[in-house]
Amino acid sequence: MRAGVCVPCRDEVHTGFAFDFARMAAHDASVRCKDGKGGLSLYIMPGTLIFDQREKLAHVALKEGCNAILFIDSDMRFPPDIIDIMLSREVGIVGVNAVTRRKPCMPTTKLLVKSEDEKGIRHHWSNVDSRGKKGMDKVTAVGFGAVMIRKEVFEKVAQPWFDAGWGPTGVVGEDVHFCVKAGDNGFDTWVDHELSMHIKHIGTYEYGWDDFQQLEE
């Protein structure tokens, strides 16, 4: 099975991401290609409109014969065998539960919860905690920091695949929008809890004198 790794980015990528990207490509060449299980195609697209970048990346990867697309954002850290792990799950959509890169850190995997009271039906997002969990769980949406989508999902979901829009709780990003749209077409979204423990989200921090701690002389 040929996997297309698609990276939407800005002008630069993080050093840690580049290191993991190289390790992933080396692993695929030495393991999956050697065993005759497929290959790897790499795609990168700079820009500022994330939904447009994802749309164009998916089109190129599918046109060139990829059976699965792995979106990895350029601010992620991930293990070299991430493709093997995600392909082994054998589901249409599987992603990781990264945490946000600003404090307070929050999970990027969500469940849409519906409740009813005297004012009617209400919807709200519930965070999914992956700590201490094994295997996979079905969720409403995953962040697209690292997510694998099979070809058959794109074939059934109407284009454009990616867009920002309004959901039951307000504006949603292109990743949530895609998961909800895929769900409406019969494809569940799954989160891999164990793989999530090996994922990091690269952020920035502004150091000031409040961070200085005098060492004992």
GROMACS .gro file of C-alpha atoms in nm:
model
  217
    1MET     CA    1   0.000   0.000   0.000
    2ARG     CA    2   0.138   0.336  -0.102
    3ALA     CA    3   0.109   0.603   0.165
    4GLY     CA    4   0.126   0.971   0.082
    5VAL     CA    5   0.266   1.189   0.361
    6CYS     CA    6   0.123   1.538   0.321
    7VAL     CA    7   0.265   1.834   0.511
    8PRO     CA    8   0.094   2.174   0.505
    9CYS     CA    9   0.337   2.434   0.639
   10ARG     CA   10   0.448   2.796   0.639
   11ASP     CA   11   0.790   2.909   0.514
   12GLU     CA   12   0.987   2.692   0.756
   13VAL     CA   13   0.951   2.368   0.950
   14HIS     CA   14   1.075   2.288   1.299
   15THR     CA   15   1.408   2.107   1.345
   16GLY     CA   16   1.247   1.832   1.554
   17PHE     CA   17   0.985   1.773   1.285
   18ALA     CA   18   1.252   1.755   1.012
   19PHE     CA   19   1.448   1.499   1.217
   20ASP     CA   20   1.141   1.278   1.269
   21PHE     CA   21   1.038   1.319   0.904
   22ALA     CA   22   1.377   1.187   0.792
   23ARG     CA   23   1.362   0.894   1.037
   24MET     CA   24   1.013   0.805   0.914
   25ALA     CA   25   1.123   0.803   0.549
   26ALA     CA   26   1.430   0.592   0.633
   27HIS     CA   27   1.219   0.344   0.829
   28ASP     CA   28   0.971   0.308   0.544
   29ALA     CA   29   1.248   0.252   0.291
   30SER     CA   30   1.422  -0.011   0.506
   31VAL     CA   31   1.111  -0.194   0.631
   32ARG     CA   32   0.796  -0.157   0.423
   33CYS     CA   33   0.965  -0.129   0.082
   34LYS     CA   34   1.204  -0.411   0.166
   35ASP     CA   35   0.912  -0.638   0.256
   36GLY     CA   36   0.725  -0.545  -0.061
   37LYS     CA   37   0.436  -0.390   0.135
   38GLY     CA   38   0.432  -0.061  -0.050
   39GLY     CA   39   0.615   0.266  -0.056
   40LEU     CA   40   0.608   0.625   0.045
   41SER     CA   41   0.539   0.949  -0.139
   42LEU     CA   42   0.624   1.281   0.026
   43TYR     CA   43   0.436   1.604  -0.037
   44ILE     CA   44   0.482   1.947   0.116
   45MET     CA   45   0.291   2.268   0.050
   46PRO     CA   46   0.372   2.609   0.200
   47GLY     CA   47   0.088   2.854   0.247
   48THR     CA   48  -0.140   3.025   0.497
   49LEU     CA   49  -0.485   2.884   0.414
   50ILE     CA   50  -0.477   2.544   0.583
   51PHE     CA   51  -0.799   2.413   0.430
   52ASP     CA   52  -0.676   2.501   0.079
   53GLN     CA   53  -0.336   2.339   0.148
   54ARG     CA   54  -0.497   2.015   0.268
   55GLU     CA   55  -0.734   2.006  -0.029
   56LYS     CA   56  -0.455   2.048  -0.285
   57LEU     CA   57  -0.222   1.803  -0.108
   58ALA     CA   58  -0.492   1.536  -0.103
   59HIS     CA   59  -0.566   1.585  -0.473
   60VAL     CA   60  -0.200   1.546  -0.570
   61ALA     CA   61  -0.143   1.239  -0.351
   62LEU     CA   62  -0.454   1.058  -0.477
   63LYS     CA   63  -0.376   1.147  -0.839
   64GLU     CA   64  -0.032   0.989  -0.801
   65GLY     CA   65  -0.176   0.661  -0.675
   66CYS     CA   66  -0.164   0.682  -0.296
   67ASN     CA   67  -0.400   0.446  -0.114
   68ALA     CA   68  -0.378   0.631   0.216
   69ILE     CA   69  -0.290   0.987   0.310
   70LEU     CA   70  -0.105   1.072   0.630
   71PHE     CA   71  -0.135   1.439   0.719
   72ILE     CA   72   0.141   1.551   0.956
   73ASP     CA   73   0.171   1.913   1.060
   74SER     CA   74   0.516   2.072   1.058
   75ASP     CA   75   0.507   2.138   1.433
   76MET     CA   76   0.471   1.774   1.539
   77ARG     CA   77   0.711   1.511   1.678
   78PHE     CA   78   0.632   1.148   1.599
   79PRO     CA   79   0.788   0.796   1.596
   80PRO     CA   80   0.956   0.658   1.282
   81ASP     CA   81   0.706   0.371   1.248
   82ILE     CA   82   0.396   0.591   1.256
   83ILE     CA   83   0.290   0.476   0.908
   84ASP     CA   84   0.309   0.107   1.003
   85ILE     CA   85   0.110   0.172   1.320
   86MET     CA   86  -0.166   0.367   1.150
   87LEU     CA   87  -0.198   0.128   0.857
   88SER     CA   88  -0.230  -0.163   1.098
   89ARG     CA   89  -0.546  -0.008   1.247
   90GLU     CA   90  -0.737  -0.082   0.924
   91VAL     CA   91  -0.997   0.194   0.962
   92GLY     CA   92  -1.097   0.478   0.732
   93ILE     CA   93  -0.977   0.758   0.960
   94VAL     CA   94  -0.738   0.726   1.253
   95GLY     CA   95  -0.563   1.011   1.430
   96VAL     CA   96  -0.366   1.091   1.741
   97ASN     CA   97  -0.476   1.284   2.044
   98ALA     CA   98  -0.212   1.556   2.063
   99VAL     CA   99  -0.236   1.837   2.313
  100THR     CA  100  -0.244   2.204   2.225
  101ARG     CA  101   0.090   2.385   2.223
  102ARG     CA  102  -0.014   2.661   2.461
  103LYS     CA  103  -0.095   2.642   2.830
  104PRO     CA  104  -0.331   2.532   2.962
  105CYS     CA  105  -0.273   2.230   2.735
  106MET     CA  106  -0.593   2.067   2.614
  107PRO     CA  107  -0.659   1.751   2.409
  108THR     CA  108  -0.724   1.798   2.038
  109THR     CA  109  -0.960   1.501   2.017
  110LYS     CA  110  -1.326   1.579   2.080
  111LEU     CA  111  -1.664   1.418   2.138
  112LEU     CA  112  -1.978   1.608   2.050
  113VAL     CA  113  -2.217   1.568   2.341
  114LYS     CA  114  -2.589   1.633   2.313
  115SER     CA  115  -2.803   1.717   2.613
  116GLU     CA  116  -3.158   1.837   2.661
  117ASP     CA  117  -3.311   2.065   2.921
  118GLU     CA  118  -3.609   2.298   2.951
  119LYS     CA  119  -3.451   2.528   2.691
  120GLY     CA  120  -3.419   2.250   2.435
  121ILE     CA  121  -3.135   2.047   2.286
  122ARG     CA  122  -2.784   2.171   2.347
  123HIS     CA  123  -2.448   2.061   2.202
  124HIS     CA  124  -2.104   2.098   2.351
  125TRP     CA  125  -1.759   1.955   2.289
  126SER     CA  126  -1.610   1.717   2.544
  127ASN     CA  127  -1.233   1.666   2.565
  128VAL     CA  128  -1.099   1.312   2.527
  129ASP     CA  129  -0.826   1.207   2.772
  130SER     CA  130  -0.590   0.940   2.633
  131ARG     CA  131  -0.383   0.889   2.947
  132GLY     CA  132  -0.378   0.529   3.067
  133LYS     CA  133  -0.591   0.405   2.778
  134LYS     CA  134  -0.515   0.123   2.534
  135GLY     CA  135  -0.620   0.065   2.176
  136MET     CA  136  -0.859   0.293   1.989
  137ASP     CA  137  -1.189   0.467   2.054
  138LYS     CA  138  -1.447   0.611   1.819
  139VAL     CA  139  -1.472   0.990   1.852
  140THR     CA  140  -1.643   1.279   1.678
  141ALA     CA  141  -1.324   1.448   1.557
  142VAL     CA  142  -0.946   1.448   1.589
  143GLY     CA  143  -0.705   1.731   1.531
  144PHE     CA  144  -0.507   1.683   1.210
  145GLY     CA  145  -0.162   1.710   1.369
  146ALA     CA  146  -0.118   1.347   1.262
  147VAL     CA  147  -0.406   1.163   1.096
  148MET     CA  148  -0.432   0.890   0.834
  149ILE     CA  149  -0.724   0.884   0.590
  150ARG     CA  150  -0.785   0.599   0.347
  151LYS     CA  151  -0.854   0.658  -0.022
  152GLU     CA  152  -1.211   0.526   0.000
  153VAL     CA  153  -1.306   0.809   0.237
  154PHE     CA  154  -1.206   1.073  -0.016
  155GLU     CA  155  -1.387   0.882  -0.291
  156LYS     CA  156  -1.718   0.893  -0.105
  157VAL     CA  157  -1.707   1.234   0.066
  158ALA     CA  158  -1.813   1.523  -0.160
  159GLN     CA  159  -1.561   1.789  -0.257
  160PRO     CA  160  -1.436   2.026  -0.138
  161TRP     CA  161  -1.318   1.797   0.139
  162PHE     CA  162  -1.173   2.066   0.362
  163ASP     CA  163  -1.337   2.385   0.472
  164ALA     CA  164  -1.396   2.588   0.784
  165GLY     CA  165  -1.760   2.625   0.868
  166TRP     CA  166  -2.035   2.643   1.123
  167GLY     CA  167  -2.115   2.351   1.348
  168PRO     CA  168  -2.368   2.299   1.626
  169THR     CA  169  -2.141   2.483   1.872
  170GLY     CA  170  -2.013   2.758   1.643
  171VAL     CA  171  -1.722   2.785   1.400
  172VAL     CA  172  -1.517   2.467   1.350
  173GLY     CA  173  -1.182   2.418   1.180
  174GLU     CA  174  -1.113   2.220   0.866
  175ASP     CA  175  -1.015   1.909   1.061
  176VAL     CA  176  -1.336   1.890   1.265
  177HIS     CA  177  -1.536   1.984   0.955
  178PHE     CA  178  -1.384   1.691   0.763
  179CYS     CA  179  -1.446   1.437   1.041
  180VAL     CA  180  -1.810   1.541   1.078
  181LYS     CA  181  -1.860   1.534   0.701
  182ALA     CA  182  -1.699   1.189   0.679
  183GLY     CA  183  -1.923   1.067   0.962
  184ASP     CA  184  -2.229   1.182   0.767
  185ASN     CA  185  -2.106   0.957   0.484
  186GLY     CA  186  -2.061   0.647   0.699
  187PHE     CA  187  -1.695   0.678   0.803
  188ASP     CA  188  -1.616   0.683   1.174
  189THR     CA  189  -1.318   0.870   1.315
  190TRP     CA  190  -1.093   0.679   1.556
  191VAL     CA  191  -0.827   0.798   1.799
  192ASP     CA  192  -0.522   0.583   1.875
  193HIS     CA  193  -0.458   0.632   2.246
  194GLU     CA  194  -0.129   0.439   2.263
  195LEU     CA  195   0.026   0.615   1.964
  196SER     CA  196  -0.084   0.947   2.114
  197MET     CA  197   0.156   0.893   2.403
  198HIS     CA  198   0.448   0.917   2.156
  199ILE     CA  199   0.334   1.242   1.993
  200LYS     CA  200   0.459   1.589   2.084
  201HIS     CA  201   0.334   1.932   1.973
  202ILE     CA  202   0.613   2.187   1.926
  203GLY     CA  203   0.539   2.530   2.071
  204THR     CA  204   0.724   2.849   2.154
  205TYR     CA  205   0.791   3.015   2.486
  206GLU     CA  206   0.910   3.368   2.563
  207TYR     CA  207   1.170   3.359   2.838
  208GLY     CA  208   1.194   3.655   3.075
  209TRP     CA  209   1.334   3.741   3.414
  210ASP     CA  210   1.038   3.574   3.583
  211ASP     CA  211   1.188   3.246   3.463
  212PHE     CA  212   1.531   3.312   3.616
  213GLN     CA  213   1.621   3.110   3.924
  214GLN     CA  214   1.939   3.210   4.108
  215LEU     CA  215   2.166   2.914   4.161
  216GLU     CA  216   2.316   2.870   4.502
  217GLU     CA  217   2.677   2.984   4.504
   0.00000   0.00000   0.00000
